[in-house]
Amino acid sequence: MRNHTELHEFILLGIPQTEGLETVLFVNFSFIYLFTRLGNLLILTTIVSSSTLHTPMYFFLGLLSIFDMLFPSVTCPKMLFYLSGQSHTISYKGCAAQLFFYHFLGATEGCLYSVMAYDRFVAICHPLRYMLIMRPGVCVSLVMAAWLVGCLHATILTSFTFQLTYCDSNWVDYFFCDIPAILPLACTDSSLAQRVGSTNVGFLALILWFSVCVSYTRIGIAILRIRSAEGRQKAFPTCSAHLTAILCAYGPVIIIYLQPTPNPLLGAVVQILNNIVSPMLNSLIYSLRNREVKRSLKRVFYNVLFISLP
């Protein structure tokens, strides 16, 4: 029997093949992270302060802005910390927490995209019954179900990953604690955890993507049946903005977890797009493609400037 030293911390090696680029990456990621938080905070403030946006659609959009502020905060602060020349170490419990919240927030946001697609389906296909179907109690129940699914999903993945024994090597060849980077360090057989992780992520992503496709197929048929060009133009911008955000969210997940032979550099680039860039793009997509949000943003800016002036 070999003697093993049980690990109490991991060392994050960072983004593969980026040695010597720490300063450039630190400046770029700091700007993106700051812009992401400010942009989504501005959208959230606009929705809360504008009475015209107090509808189910913008309720979900406000929650999406909250998730887009929280999701990058799981990985980005630690990455910026070691890119600035500080320690690369992360505690065992910190690593488990990072993995849990990454998958919890990611899965919950994926469920929220499906809820938003269903909301658009009801608004376009059943406009006269929209407020009856999407009443406050239903909206809250849908959000609570999304939180429950995300929590269950993350608990399963974290439990199977960290029930294994980790010893000897603690060098994580990645910029944060994720399942493909952690499992190779296990001293015990990790095949079950790998199968559960791939199946769980793939199955959940497939179900959520299928629900979005069903909603938007019905929406597309309904839009084609609208005879007036004005009616089509009114329905299209909101749906196109939401669909663009969904593609930005699901594309990286499909590439990372369903590729047959993982490529560390490709995985890191796609993961950065998913973790940091997509939340920033959401604030741009919904502010630039949505007329109501643009009007309310202008109103908020005008009020701020008007109040601040003597």
PDB file of C-alpha atoms in Angstrom:
ATOM      1  CA  MET A   1       0.000   0.000   0.000  1.00  0.00           C
ATOM      2  CA  ARG A   2       1.303   3.456  -0.934  1.00  0.00           C
ATOM      3  CA  ASN A   3       1.245   6.227   1.619  1.00  0.00           C
ATOM      4  CA  HIS A   4      -0.674   9.302   0.446  1.00  0.00           C
ATOM      5  CA  THR A   5      -0.808  12.809   1.865  1.00  0.00           C
ATOM      6  CA  GLU A   6      -4.363  14.091   1.825  1.00  0.00           C
ATOM      7  CA  LEU A   7      -4.659  17.532   0.259  1.00  0.00           C
ATOM      8  CA  HIS A   8      -5.914  20.625   2.059  1.00  0.00           C
ATOM      9  CA  GLU A   9      -5.389  23.104  -0.770  1.00  0.00           C
ATOM     10  CA  PHE A  10      -4.986  23.282  -4.536  1.00  0.00           C
ATOM     11  CA  ILE A  11      -2.762  25.437  -6.739  1.00  0.00           C
ATOM     12  CA  LEU A  12      -4.455  26.959  -9.786  1.00  0.00           C
ATOM     13  CA  LEU A  13      -1.985  27.096 -12.676  1.00  0.00           C
ATOM     14  CA  GLY A  14      -4.122  29.588 -14.607  1.00  0.00           C
ATOM     15  CA  ILE A  15      -5.046  29.813 -18.268  1.00  0.00           C
ATOM     16  CA  PRO A  16      -2.971  27.341 -20.337  1.00  0.00           C
ATOM     17  CA  GLN A  17      -0.243  28.714 -22.625  1.00  0.00           C
ATOM     18  CA  THR A  18      -0.479  32.319 -21.366  1.00  0.00           C
ATOM     19  CA  GLU A  19       2.855  32.611 -19.537  1.00  0.00           C
ATOM     20  CA  GLY A  20       4.159  36.175 -19.647  1.00  0.00           C
ATOM     21  CA  LEU A  21       0.739  37.662 -20.484  1.00  0.00           C
ATOM     22  CA  GLU A  22      -0.432  38.094 -16.883  1.00  0.00           C
ATOM     23  CA  THR A  23      -0.427  41.909 -16.950  1.00  0.00           C
ATOM     24  CA  VAL A  24      -2.320  42.127 -20.244  1.00  0.00           C
ATOM     25  CA  LEU A  25      -4.873  39.575 -19.089  1.00  0.00           C
ATOM     26  CA  PHE A  26      -5.268  41.314 -15.728  1.00  0.00           C
ATOM     27  CA  VAL A  27      -6.050  44.668 -17.362  1.00  0.00           C
ATOM     28  CA  ASN A  28      -8.460  43.187 -19.933  1.00  0.00           C
ATOM     29  CA  PHE A  29     -10.340  40.952 -17.505  1.00  0.00           C
ATOM     30  CA  SER A  30     -10.549  43.720 -14.895  1.00  0.00           C
ATOM     31  CA  PHE A  31     -12.185  46.011 -17.446  1.00  0.00           C
ATOM     32  CA  ILE A  32     -14.614  43.299 -18.639  1.00  0.00           C
ATOM     33  CA  TYR A  33     -15.531  42.316 -15.073  1.00  0.00           C
ATOM     34  CA  LEU A  34     -16.114  45.930 -14.037  1.00  0.00           C
ATOM     35  CA  PHE A  35     -18.134  46.652 -17.188  1.00  0.00           C
ATOM     36  CA  THR A  36     -20.219  43.507 -16.614  1.00  0.00           C
ATOM     37  CA  ARG A  37     -21.130  44.492 -13.056  1.00  0.00           C
ATOM     38  CA  LEU A  38     -21.869  48.123 -13.922  1.00  0.00           C
ATOM     39  CA  GLY A  39     -23.876  47.256 -17.062  1.00  0.00           C
ATOM     40  CA  ASN A  40     -26.072  44.682 -15.343  1.00  0.00           C
ATOM     41  CA  LEU A  41     -26.460  46.899 -12.284  1.00  0.00           C
ATOM     42  CA  LEU A  42     -27.651  49.696 -14.555  1.00  0.00           C
ATOM     43  CA  ILE A  43     -30.224  47.406 -16.215  1.00  0.00           C
ATOM     44  CA  LEU A  44     -31.433  46.193 -12.811  1.00  0.00           C
ATOM     45  CA  THR A  45     -31.720  49.778 -11.528  1.00  0.00           C
ATOM     46  CA  THR A  46     -33.611  50.787 -14.671  1.00  0.00           C
ATOM     47  CA  ILE A  47     -36.113  47.935 -14.291  1.00  0.00           C
ATOM     48  CA  VAL A  48     -36.706  48.640 -10.603  1.00  0.00           C
ATOM     49  CA  SER A  49     -37.081  52.410 -11.061  1.00  0.00           C
ATOM     50  CA  SER A  50     -39.278  52.352 -14.204  1.00  0.00           C
ATOM     51  CA  SER A  51     -42.933  51.521 -13.546  1.00  0.00           C
ATOM     52  CA  THR A  52     -43.476  50.695 -17.237  1.00  0.00           C
ATOM     53  CA  LEU A  53     -41.041  47.762 -16.867  1.00  0.00           C
ATOM     54  CA  HIS A  54     -42.864  46.130 -13.953  1.00  0.00           C
ATOM     55  CA  THR A  55     -44.056  43.185 -16.037  1.00  0.00           C
ATOM     56  CA  PRO A  56     -43.177  39.452 -15.937  1.00  0.00           C
ATOM     57  CA  MET A  57     -40.740  39.788 -18.844  1.00  0.00           C
ATOM     58  CA  TYR A  58     -38.666  42.455 -17.126  1.00  0.00           C
ATOM     59  CA  PHE A  59     -38.958  40.689 -13.785  1.00  0.00           C
ATOM     60  CA  PHE A  60     -37.087  37.766 -15.354  1.00  0.00           C
ATOM     61  CA  LEU A  61     -34.678  40.135 -17.093  1.00  0.00           C
ATOM     62  CA  GLY A  62     -33.889  41.760 -13.730  1.00  0.00           C
ATOM     63  CA  LEU A  63     -33.152  38.340 -12.246  1.00  0.00           C
ATOM     64  CA  LEU A  64     -30.934  37.548 -15.230  1.00  0.00           C
ATOM     65  CA  SER A  65     -28.976  40.737 -14.530  1.00  0.00           C
ATOM     66  CA  ILE A  66     -28.471  39.599 -10.931  1.00  0.00           C
ATOM     67  CA  PHE A  67     -27.179  36.216 -12.114  1.00  0.00           C
ATOM     68  CA  ASP A  68     -24.910  37.922 -14.648  1.00  0.00           C
ATOM     69  CA  MET A  69     -23.348  39.876 -11.783  1.00  0.00           C
ATOM     70  CA  LEU A  70     -22.980  36.823  -9.537  1.00  0.00           C
ATOM     71  CA  PHE A  71     -21.820  34.238 -12.092  1.00  0.00           C
ATOM     72  CA  PRO A  72     -18.502  35.921 -13.075  1.00  0.00           C
ATOM     73  CA  SER A  73     -17.850  36.635  -9.383  1.00  0.00           C
ATOM     74  CA  VAL A  74     -17.405  32.900  -8.741  1.00  0.00           C
ATOM     75  CA  THR A  75     -14.192  32.675 -10.782  1.00  0.00           C
ATOM     76  CA  CYS A  76     -13.055  36.156 -11.826  1.00  0.00           C
ATOM     77  CA  PRO A  77     -11.913  37.679  -8.473  1.00  0.00           C
ATOM     78  CA  LYS A  78      -9.601  34.736  -7.727  1.00  0.00           C
ATOM     79  CA  MET A  79      -8.260  34.794 -11.284  1.00  0.00           C
ATOM     80  CA  LEU A  80      -7.561  38.539 -11.073  1.00  0.00           C
ATOM     81  CA  PHE A  81      -5.918  37.953  -7.675  1.00  0.00           C
ATOM     82  CA  TYR A  82      -3.266  35.582  -8.997  1.00  0.00           C
ATOM     83  CA  LEU A  83      -2.883  37.429 -12.313  1.00  0.00           C
ATOM     84  CA  SER A  84      -1.804  40.436 -10.231  1.00  0.00           C
ATOM     85  CA  GLY A  85       1.095  38.379  -8.845  1.00  0.00           C
ATOM     86  CA  GLN A  86      -0.550  37.066  -5.681  1.00  0.00           C
ATOM     87  CA  SER A  87      -0.834  33.473  -4.477  1.00  0.00           C
ATOM     88  CA  HIS A  88      -2.312  30.821  -6.778  1.00  0.00           C
ATOM     89  CA  THR A  89      -3.478  28.609  -3.912  1.00  0.00           C
ATOM     90  CA  ILE A  90      -7.100  27.911  -3.084  1.00  0.00           C
ATOM     91  CA  SER A  91      -8.270  25.919  -0.066  1.00  0.00           C
ATOM     92  CA  TYR A  92      -9.961  22.527  -0.421  1.00  0.00           C
ATOM     93  CA  LYS A  93     -13.266  23.953   0.846  1.00  0.00           C
ATOM     94  CA  GLY A  94     -12.828  27.040  -1.324  1.00  0.00           C
ATOM     95  CA  CYS A  95     -12.361  24.829  -4.379  1.00  0.00           C
ATOM     96  CA  ALA A  96     -15.500  22.839  -3.528  1.00  0.00           C
ATOM     97  CA  ALA A  97     -17.457  26.059  -2.995  1.00  0.00           C
ATOM     98  CA  GLN A  98     -16.240  27.457  -6.315  1.00  0.00           C
ATOM     99  CA  LEU A  99     -17.339  24.330  -8.170  1.00  0.00           C
ATOM    100  CA  PHE A 100     -20.723  24.274  -6.409  1.00  0.00           C
ATOM    101  CA  PHE A 101     -21.618  27.919  -7.042  1.00  0.00           C
ATOM    102  CA  TYR A 102     -20.336  27.784 -10.615  1.00  0.00           C
ATOM    103  CA  HIS A 103     -22.706  24.948 -11.497  1.00  0.00           C
ATOM    104  CA  PHE A 104     -25.510  26.221  -9.248  1.00  0.00           C
ATOM    105  CA  LEU A 105     -25.586  29.681 -10.837  1.00  0.00           C
ATOM    106  CA  GLY A 106     -24.946  28.314 -14.328  1.00  0.00           C
ATOM    107  CA  ALA A 107     -27.763  25.739 -14.134  1.00  0.00           C
ATOM    108  CA  THR A 108     -30.184  28.200 -12.533  1.00  0.00           C
ATOM    109  CA  GLU A 109     -29.466  30.755 -15.251  1.00  0.00           C
ATOM    110  CA  GLY A 110     -30.051  28.062 -17.882  1.00  0.00           C
ATOM    111  CA  CYS A 111     -33.436  27.317 -16.301  1.00  0.00           C
ATOM    112  CA  LEU A 112     -34.175  31.036 -16.264  1.00  0.00           C
ATOM    113  CA  TYR A 113     -33.527  31.201 -20.026  1.00  0.00           C
ATOM    114  CA  SER A 114     -36.144  28.472 -20.504  1.00  0.00           C
ATOM    115  CA  VAL A 115     -38.593  30.355 -18.285  1.00  0.00           C
ATOM    116  CA  MET A 116     -37.986  33.541 -20.294  1.00  0.00           C
ATOM    117  CA  ALA A 117     -38.594  31.623 -23.538  1.00  0.00           C
ATOM    118  CA  TYR A 118     -41.890  30.321 -22.124  1.00  0.00           C
ATOM    119  CA  ASP A 119     -42.794  33.874 -21.075  1.00  0.00           C
ATOM    120  CA  ARG A 120     -42.241  35.119 -24.639  1.00  0.00           C
ATOM    121  CA  PHE A 121     -44.281  32.175 -25.980  1.00  0.00           C
ATOM    122  CA  VAL A 122     -47.240  33.101 -23.771  1.00  0.00           C
ATOM    123  CA  ALA A 123     -46.922  36.825 -24.616  1.00  0.00           C
ATOM    124  CA  ILE A 124     -46.926  36.263 -28.380  1.00  0.00           C
ATOM    125  CA  CYS A 125     -49.146  33.189 -28.762  1.00  0.00           C
ATOM    126  CA  HIS A 126     -51.670  34.015 -26.003  1.00  0.00           C
ATOM    127  CA  PRO A 127     -51.533  37.806 -25.639  1.00  0.00           C
ATOM    128  CA  LEU A 128     -55.065  38.205 -24.249  1.00  0.00           C
ATOM    129  CA  ARG A 129     -54.411  35.723 -21.432  1.00  0.00           C
ATOM    130  CA  TYR A 130     -50.795  36.749 -20.809  1.00  0.00           C
ATOM    131  CA  MET A 131     -51.290  38.542 -17.487  1.00  0.00           C
ATOM    132  CA  LEU A 132     -53.610  35.781 -16.278  1.00  0.00           C
ATOM    133  CA  ILE A 133     -51.159  32.981 -17.103  1.00  0.00           C
ATOM    134  CA  MET A 134     -48.014  34.836 -16.015  1.00  0.00           C
ATOM    135  CA  ARG A 135     -49.461  36.174 -12.773  1.00  0.00           C
ATOM    136  CA  PRO A 136     -47.049  36.990  -9.906  1.00  0.00           C
ATOM    137  CA  GLY A 137     -47.538  33.672  -8.112  1.00  0.00           C
ATOM    138  CA  VAL A 138     -46.692  31.707 -11.255  1.00  0.00           C
ATOM    139  CA  CYS A 139     -43.596  33.842 -11.951  1.00  0.00           C
ATOM    140  CA  VAL A 140     -42.272  33.330  -8.411  1.00  0.00           C
ATOM    141  CA  SER A 141     -42.983  29.579  -8.597  1.00  0.00           C
ATOM    142  CA  LEU A 142     -41.072  29.287 -11.870  1.00  0.00           C
ATOM    143  CA  VAL A 143     -38.088  31.140 -10.389  1.00  0.00           C
ATOM    144  CA  MET A 144     -38.133  28.969  -7.254  1.00  0.00           C
ATOM    145  CA  ALA A 145     -38.219  25.840  -9.440  1.00  0.00           C
ATOM    146  CA  ALA A 146     -35.199  27.144 -11.365  1.00  0.00           C
ATOM    147  CA  TRP A 147     -33.309  27.711  -8.088  1.00  0.00           C
ATOM    148  CA  LEU A 148     -34.242  24.202  -6.901  1.00  0.00           C
ATOM    149  CA  VAL A 149     -33.053  22.554 -10.124  1.00  0.00           C
ATOM    150  CA  GLY A 150     -29.783  24.513 -10.002  1.00  0.00           C
ATOM    151  CA  CYS A 151     -29.182  23.603  -6.357  1.00  0.00           C
ATOM    152  CA  LEU A 152     -29.896  19.900  -6.937  1.00  0.00           C
ATOM    153  CA  HIS A 153     -27.687  19.842 -10.037  1.00  0.00           C
ATOM    154  CA  ALA A 154     -24.743  21.502  -8.258  1.00  0.00           C
ATOM    155  CA  THR A 155     -25.123  19.349  -5.136  1.00  0.00           C
ATOM    156  CA  ILE A 156     -24.925  16.126  -7.167  1.00  0.00           C
ATOM    157  CA  LEU A 157     -21.834  17.248  -9.107  1.00  0.00           C
ATOM    158  CA  THR A 158     -20.029  18.607  -6.046  1.00  0.00           C
ATOM    159  CA  SER A 159     -20.825  15.509  -3.945  1.00  0.00           C
ATOM    160  CA  PHE A 160     -19.557  13.050  -6.555  1.00  0.00           C
ATOM    161  CA  THR A 161     -16.435  15.136  -7.231  1.00  0.00           C
ATOM    162  CA  PHE A 162     -15.354  15.728  -3.633  1.00  0.00           C
ATOM    163  CA  GLN A 163     -16.273  12.352  -2.169  1.00  0.00           C
ATOM    164  CA  LEU A 164     -13.100  11.127  -3.882  1.00  0.00           C
ATOM    165  CA  THR A 165      -9.716  11.186  -2.149  1.00  0.00           C
ATOM    166  CA  TYR A 166      -7.230  13.744  -3.471  1.00  0.00           C
ATOM    167  CA  CYS A 167      -3.578  13.340  -2.631  1.00  0.00           C
ATOM    168  CA  ASP A 168      -0.005  13.873  -3.870  1.00  0.00           C
ATOM    169  CA  SER A 169      -0.368  16.346  -6.779  1.00  0.00           C
ATOM    170  CA  ASN A 170      -2.413  19.472  -6.080  1.00  0.00           C
ATOM    171  CA  TRP A 171      -1.606  21.339  -9.298  1.00  0.00           C
ATOM    172  CA  VAL A 172      -4.857  22.204 -11.069  1.00  0.00           C
ATOM    173  CA  ASP A 173      -4.031  22.872 -14.720  1.00  0.00           C
ATOM    174  CA  TYR A 174      -6.811  25.411 -15.112  1.00  0.00           C
ATOM    175  CA  PHE A 175      -7.845  28.875 -13.955  1.00  0.00           C
ATOM    176  CA  PHE A 176     -10.592  27.690 -11.583  1.00  0.00           C
ATOM    177  CA  CYS A 177     -11.906  24.521  -9.953  1.00  0.00           C
ATOM    178  CA  ASP A 178     -14.037  22.668 -12.472  1.00  0.00           C
ATOM    179  CA  ILE A 179     -14.784  18.971 -12.794  1.00  0.00           C
ATOM    180  CA  PRO A 180     -12.558  18.158 -15.826  1.00  0.00           C
ATOM    181  CA  ALA A 181      -9.586  19.815 -14.092  1.00  0.00           C
ATOM    182  CA  ILE A 182     -10.125  18.347 -10.597  1.00  0.00           C
ATOM    183  CA  LEU A 183     -10.968  14.686 -11.289  1.00  0.00           C
ATOM    184  CA  PRO A 184      -7.548  13.747 -12.806  1.00  0.00           C
ATOM    185  CA  LEU A 185      -5.976  14.572  -9.420  1.00  0.00           C
ATOM    186  CA  ALA A 186      -7.998  11.927  -7.555  1.00  0.00           C
ATOM    187  CA  CYS A 187      -6.155   8.951  -6.058  1.00  0.00           C
ATOM    188  CA  THR A 188      -9.236   6.739  -6.305  1.00  0.00           C
ATOM    189  CA  ASP A 189     -11.247   5.667  -9.347  1.00  0.00           C
ATOM    190  CA  SER A 190     -13.036   8.728 -10.762  1.00  0.00           C
ATOM    191  CA  SER A 191     -14.854   7.036 -13.653  1.00  0.00           C
ATOM    192  CA  LEU A 192     -18.231   7.141 -11.878  1.00  0.00           C
ATOM    193  CA  ALA A 193     -17.867  10.851 -11.090  1.00  0.00           C
ATOM    194  CA  GLN A 194     -16.890  11.519 -14.717  1.00  0.00           C
ATOM    195  CA  ARG A 195     -19.937   9.645 -16.040  1.00  0.00           C
ATOM    196  CA  VAL A 196     -22.283  11.340 -13.584  1.00  0.00           C
ATOM    197  CA  GLY A 197     -20.841  14.767 -14.394  1.00  0.00           C
ATOM    198  CA  SER A 198     -21.086  14.334 -18.181  1.00  0.00           C
ATOM    199  CA  THR A 199     -24.556  12.787 -17.981  1.00  0.00           C
ATOM    200  CA  ASN A 200     -25.914  15.358 -15.562  1.00  0.00           C
ATOM    201  CA  VAL A 201     -24.588  18.383 -17.449  1.00  0.00           C
ATOM    202  CA  GLY A 202     -25.499  16.966 -20.857  1.00  0.00           C
ATOM    203  CA  PHE A 203     -28.991  15.844 -19.825  1.00  0.00           C
ATOM    204  CA  LEU A 204     -29.880  19.149 -18.150  1.00  0.00           C
ATOM    205  CA  ALA A 205     -28.497  21.209 -21.050  1.00  0.00           C
ATOM    206  CA  LEU A 206     -30.406  19.028 -23.549  1.00  0.00           C
ATOM    207  CA  ILE A 207     -33.718  19.386 -21.691  1.00  0.00           C
ATOM    208  CA  LEU A 208     -33.354  23.146 -21.297  1.00  0.00           C
ATOM    209  CA  TRP A 209     -32.262  23.602 -24.915  1.00  0.00           C
ATOM    210  CA  PHE A 210     -35.193  21.464 -26.108  1.00  0.00           C
ATOM    211  CA  SER A 211     -37.660  23.553 -24.069  1.00  0.00           C
ATOM    212  CA  VAL A 212     -36.235  26.745 -25.589  1.00  0.00           C
ATOM    213  CA  CYS A 213     -36.453  25.290 -29.107  1.00  0.00           C
ATOM    214  CA  VAL A 214     -40.090  24.257 -28.580  1.00  0.00           C
ATOM    215  CA  SER A 215     -41.030  27.712 -27.289  1.00  0.00           C
ATOM    216  CA  TYR A 216     -39.280  29.539 -30.122  1.00  0.00           C
ATOM    217  CA  THR A 217     -40.625  27.198 -32.781  1.00  0.00           C
ATOM    218  CA  ARG A 218     -44.135  28.053 -31.619  1.00  0.00           C
ATOM    219  CA  ILE A 219     -43.162  31.738 -31.457  1.00  0.00           C
ATOM    220  CA  GLY A 220     -41.744  31.637 -34.990  1.00  0.00           C
ATOM    221  CA  ILE A 221     -44.933  30.080 -36.348  1.00  0.00           C
ATOM    222  CA  ALA A 222     -47.030  32.696 -34.537  1.00  0.00           C
ATOM    223  CA  ILE A 223     -44.906  35.574 -35.869  1.00  0.00           C
ATOM    224  CA  LEU A 224     -45.189  34.276 -39.449  1.00  0.00           C
ATOM    225  CA  ARG A 225     -48.964  34.282 -39.054  1.00  0.00           C
ATOM    226  CA  ILE A 226     -48.991  37.968 -38.135  1.00  0.00           C
ATOM    227  CA  ARG A 227     -50.157  39.798 -41.249  1.00  0.00           C
ATOM    228  CA  SER A 228     -49.012  43.313 -40.424  1.00  0.00           C
ATOM    229  CA  ALA A 229     -45.317  44.206 -40.746  1.00  0.00           C
ATOM    230  CA  GLU A 230     -45.669  46.439 -37.686  1.00  0.00           C
ATOM    231  CA  GLY A 231     -46.797  43.505 -35.549  1.00  0.00           C
ATOM    232  CA  ARG A 232     -43.855  41.394 -36.687  1.00  0.00           C
ATOM    233  CA  GLN A 233     -41.388  44.204 -35.989  1.00  0.00           C
ATOM    234  CA  LYS A 234     -42.818  44.633 -32.507  1.00  0.00           C
ATOM    235  CA  ALA A 235     -42.392  40.949 -31.626  1.00  0.00           C
ATOM    236  CA  PHE A 236     -39.033  40.329 -33.287  1.00  0.00           C
ATOM    237  CA  PRO A 237     -36.565  42.599 -31.368  1.00  0.00           C
ATOM    238  CA  THR A 238     -37.303  41.188 -27.919  1.00  0.00           C
ATOM    239  CA  CYS A 239     -37.235  37.576 -29.115  1.00  0.00           C
ATOM    240  CA  SER A 240     -34.051  38.070 -31.151  1.00  0.00           C
ATOM    241  CA  ALA A 241     -32.283  39.630 -28.152  1.00  0.00           C
ATOM    242  CA  HIS A 242     -33.282  36.727 -25.918  1.00  0.00           C
ATOM    243  CA  LEU A 243     -32.338  34.128 -28.541  1.00  0.00           C
ATOM    244  CA  THR A 244     -28.917  35.748 -29.038  1.00  0.00           C
ATOM    245  CA  ALA A 245     -28.274  35.622 -25.278  1.00  0.00           C
ATOM    246  CA  ILE A 246     -29.283  31.942 -25.194  1.00  0.00           C
ATOM    247  CA  LEU A 247     -26.888  31.044 -28.016  1.00  0.00           C
ATOM    248  CA  CYS A 248     -24.062  32.857 -26.189  1.00  0.00           C
ATOM    249  CA  ALA A 249     -24.848  30.841 -23.052  1.00  0.00           C
ATOM    250  CA  TYR A 250     -25.366  27.348 -24.484  1.00  0.00           C
ATOM    251  CA  GLY A 251     -22.640  27.418 -27.133  1.00  0.00           C
ATOM    252  CA  PRO A 252     -19.721  27.286 -24.652  1.00  0.00           C
ATOM    253  CA  VAL A 253     -21.411  24.584 -22.537  1.00  0.00           C
ATOM    254  CA  ILE A 254     -21.818  22.304 -25.550  1.00  0.00           C
ATOM    255  CA  ILE A 255     -18.189  22.816 -26.641  1.00  0.00           C
ATOM    256  CA  ILE A 256     -16.674  22.326 -23.159  1.00  0.00           C
ATOM    257  CA  TYR A 257     -18.544  19.335 -21.777  1.00  0.00           C
ATOM    258  CA  LEU A 258     -19.514  17.401 -24.900  1.00  0.00           C
ATOM    259  CA  GLN A 259     -16.255  17.494 -26.892  1.00  0.00           C
ATOM    260  CA  PRO A 260     -14.840  13.936 -27.330  1.00  0.00           C
ATOM    261  CA  THR A 261     -11.173  14.876 -26.737  1.00  0.00           C
ATOM    262  CA  PRO A 262     -10.785  17.902 -24.423  1.00  0.00           C
ATOM    263  CA  ASN A 263      -8.398  20.613 -25.588  1.00  0.00           C
ATOM    264  CA  PRO A 264      -7.102  22.603 -22.575  1.00  0.00           C
ATOM    265  CA  LEU A 265      -6.516  25.862 -24.472  1.00  0.00           C
ATOM    266  CA  LEU A 266      -9.816  25.683 -26.380  1.00  0.00           C
ATOM    267  CA  GLY A 267     -11.639  24.770 -23.168  1.00  0.00           C
ATOM    268  CA  ALA A 268     -10.097  27.720 -21.322  1.00  0.00           C
ATOM    269  CA  VAL A 269     -10.932  30.210 -24.087  1.00  0.00           C
ATOM    270  CA  VAL A 270     -14.514  28.988 -24.371  1.00  0.00           C
ATOM    271  CA  GLN A 271     -14.877  28.902 -20.578  1.00  0.00           C
ATOM    272  CA  ILE A 272     -13.708  32.527 -20.350  1.00  0.00           C
ATOM    273  CA  LEU A 273     -16.290  33.475 -22.970  1.00  0.00           C
ATOM    274  CA  ASN A 274     -18.941  31.696 -20.915  1.00  0.00           C
ATOM    275  CA  ASN A 275     -17.827  32.972 -17.485  1.00  0.00           C
ATOM    276  CA  ILE A 276     -16.850  36.561 -18.197  1.00  0.00           C
ATOM    277  CA  VAL A 277     -17.742  37.705 -21.713  1.00  0.00           C
ATOM    278  CA  SER A 278     -21.315  36.327 -22.009  1.00  0.00           C
ATOM    279  CA  PRO A 279     -22.586  38.129 -18.871  1.00  0.00           C
ATOM    280  CA  MET A 280     -21.154  41.362 -20.278  1.00  0.00           C
ATOM    281  CA  LEU A 281     -22.777  40.743 -23.684  1.00  0.00           C
ATOM    282  CA  ASN A 282     -26.172  40.169 -22.072  1.00  0.00           C
ATOM    283  CA  SER A 283     -26.221  43.716 -20.724  1.00  0.00           C
ATOM    284  CA  LEU A 284     -25.342  45.047 -24.193  1.00  0.00           C
ATOM    285  CA  ILE A 285     -27.807  42.777 -26.002  1.00  0.00           C
ATOM    286  CA  TYR A 286     -30.787  43.660 -23.841  1.00  0.00           C
ATOM    287  CA  SER A 287     -29.984  47.372 -23.649  1.00  0.00           C
ATOM    288  CA  LEU A 288     -29.325  47.845 -27.373  1.00  0.00           C
ATOM    289  CA  ARG A 289     -31.938  45.463 -28.857  1.00  0.00           C
ATOM    290  CA  ASN A 290     -34.872  46.266 -26.560  1.00  0.00           C
ATOM    291  CA  ARG A 291     -36.719  49.516 -27.202  1.00  0.00           C
ATOM    292  CA  GLU A 292     -38.418  49.687 -23.809  1.00  0.00           C
ATOM    293  CA  VAL A 293     -35.127  49.211 -21.985  1.00  0.00           C
ATOM    294  CA  LYS A 294     -33.451  51.863 -24.159  1.00  0.00           C
ATOM    295  CA  ARG A 295     -36.218  54.363 -23.442  1.00  0.00           C
ATOM    296  CA  SER A 296     -36.083  53.654 -19.715  1.00  0.00           C
ATOM    297  CA  LEU A 297     -32.289  53.917 -19.704  1.00  0.00           C
ATOM    298  CA  LYS A 298     -32.486  57.329 -21.343  1.00  0.00           C
ATOM    299  CA  ARG A 299     -35.076  58.359 -18.770  1.00  0.00           C
ATOM    300  CA  VAL A 300     -32.863  57.189 -15.892  1.00  0.00           C
ATOM    301  CA  PHE A 301     -29.837  59.030 -17.301  1.00  0.00           C
ATOM    302  CA  TYR A 302     -31.915  62.170 -17.785  1.00  0.00           C
ATOM    303  CA  ASN A 303     -33.235  62.018 -14.217  1.00  0.00           C
ATOM    304  CA  VAL A 304     -29.746  61.456 -12.806  1.00  0.00           C
ATOM    305  CA  LEU A 305     -28.298  64.373 -14.775  1.00  0.00           C
ATOM    306  CA  PHE A 306     -31.271  66.610 -14.000  1.00  0.00           C
ATOM    307  CA  ILE A 307     -31.129  65.884 -10.269  1.00  0.00           C
ATOM    308  CA  SER A 308     -27.333  66.226 -10.084  1.00  0.00           C
ATOM    309  CA  LEU A 309     -27.370  69.644 -11.747  1.00  0.00           C
ATOM    310  CA  PRO A 310     -27.822  72.625  -9.339  1.00  0.00           C
TER     311      PRO A 310
END
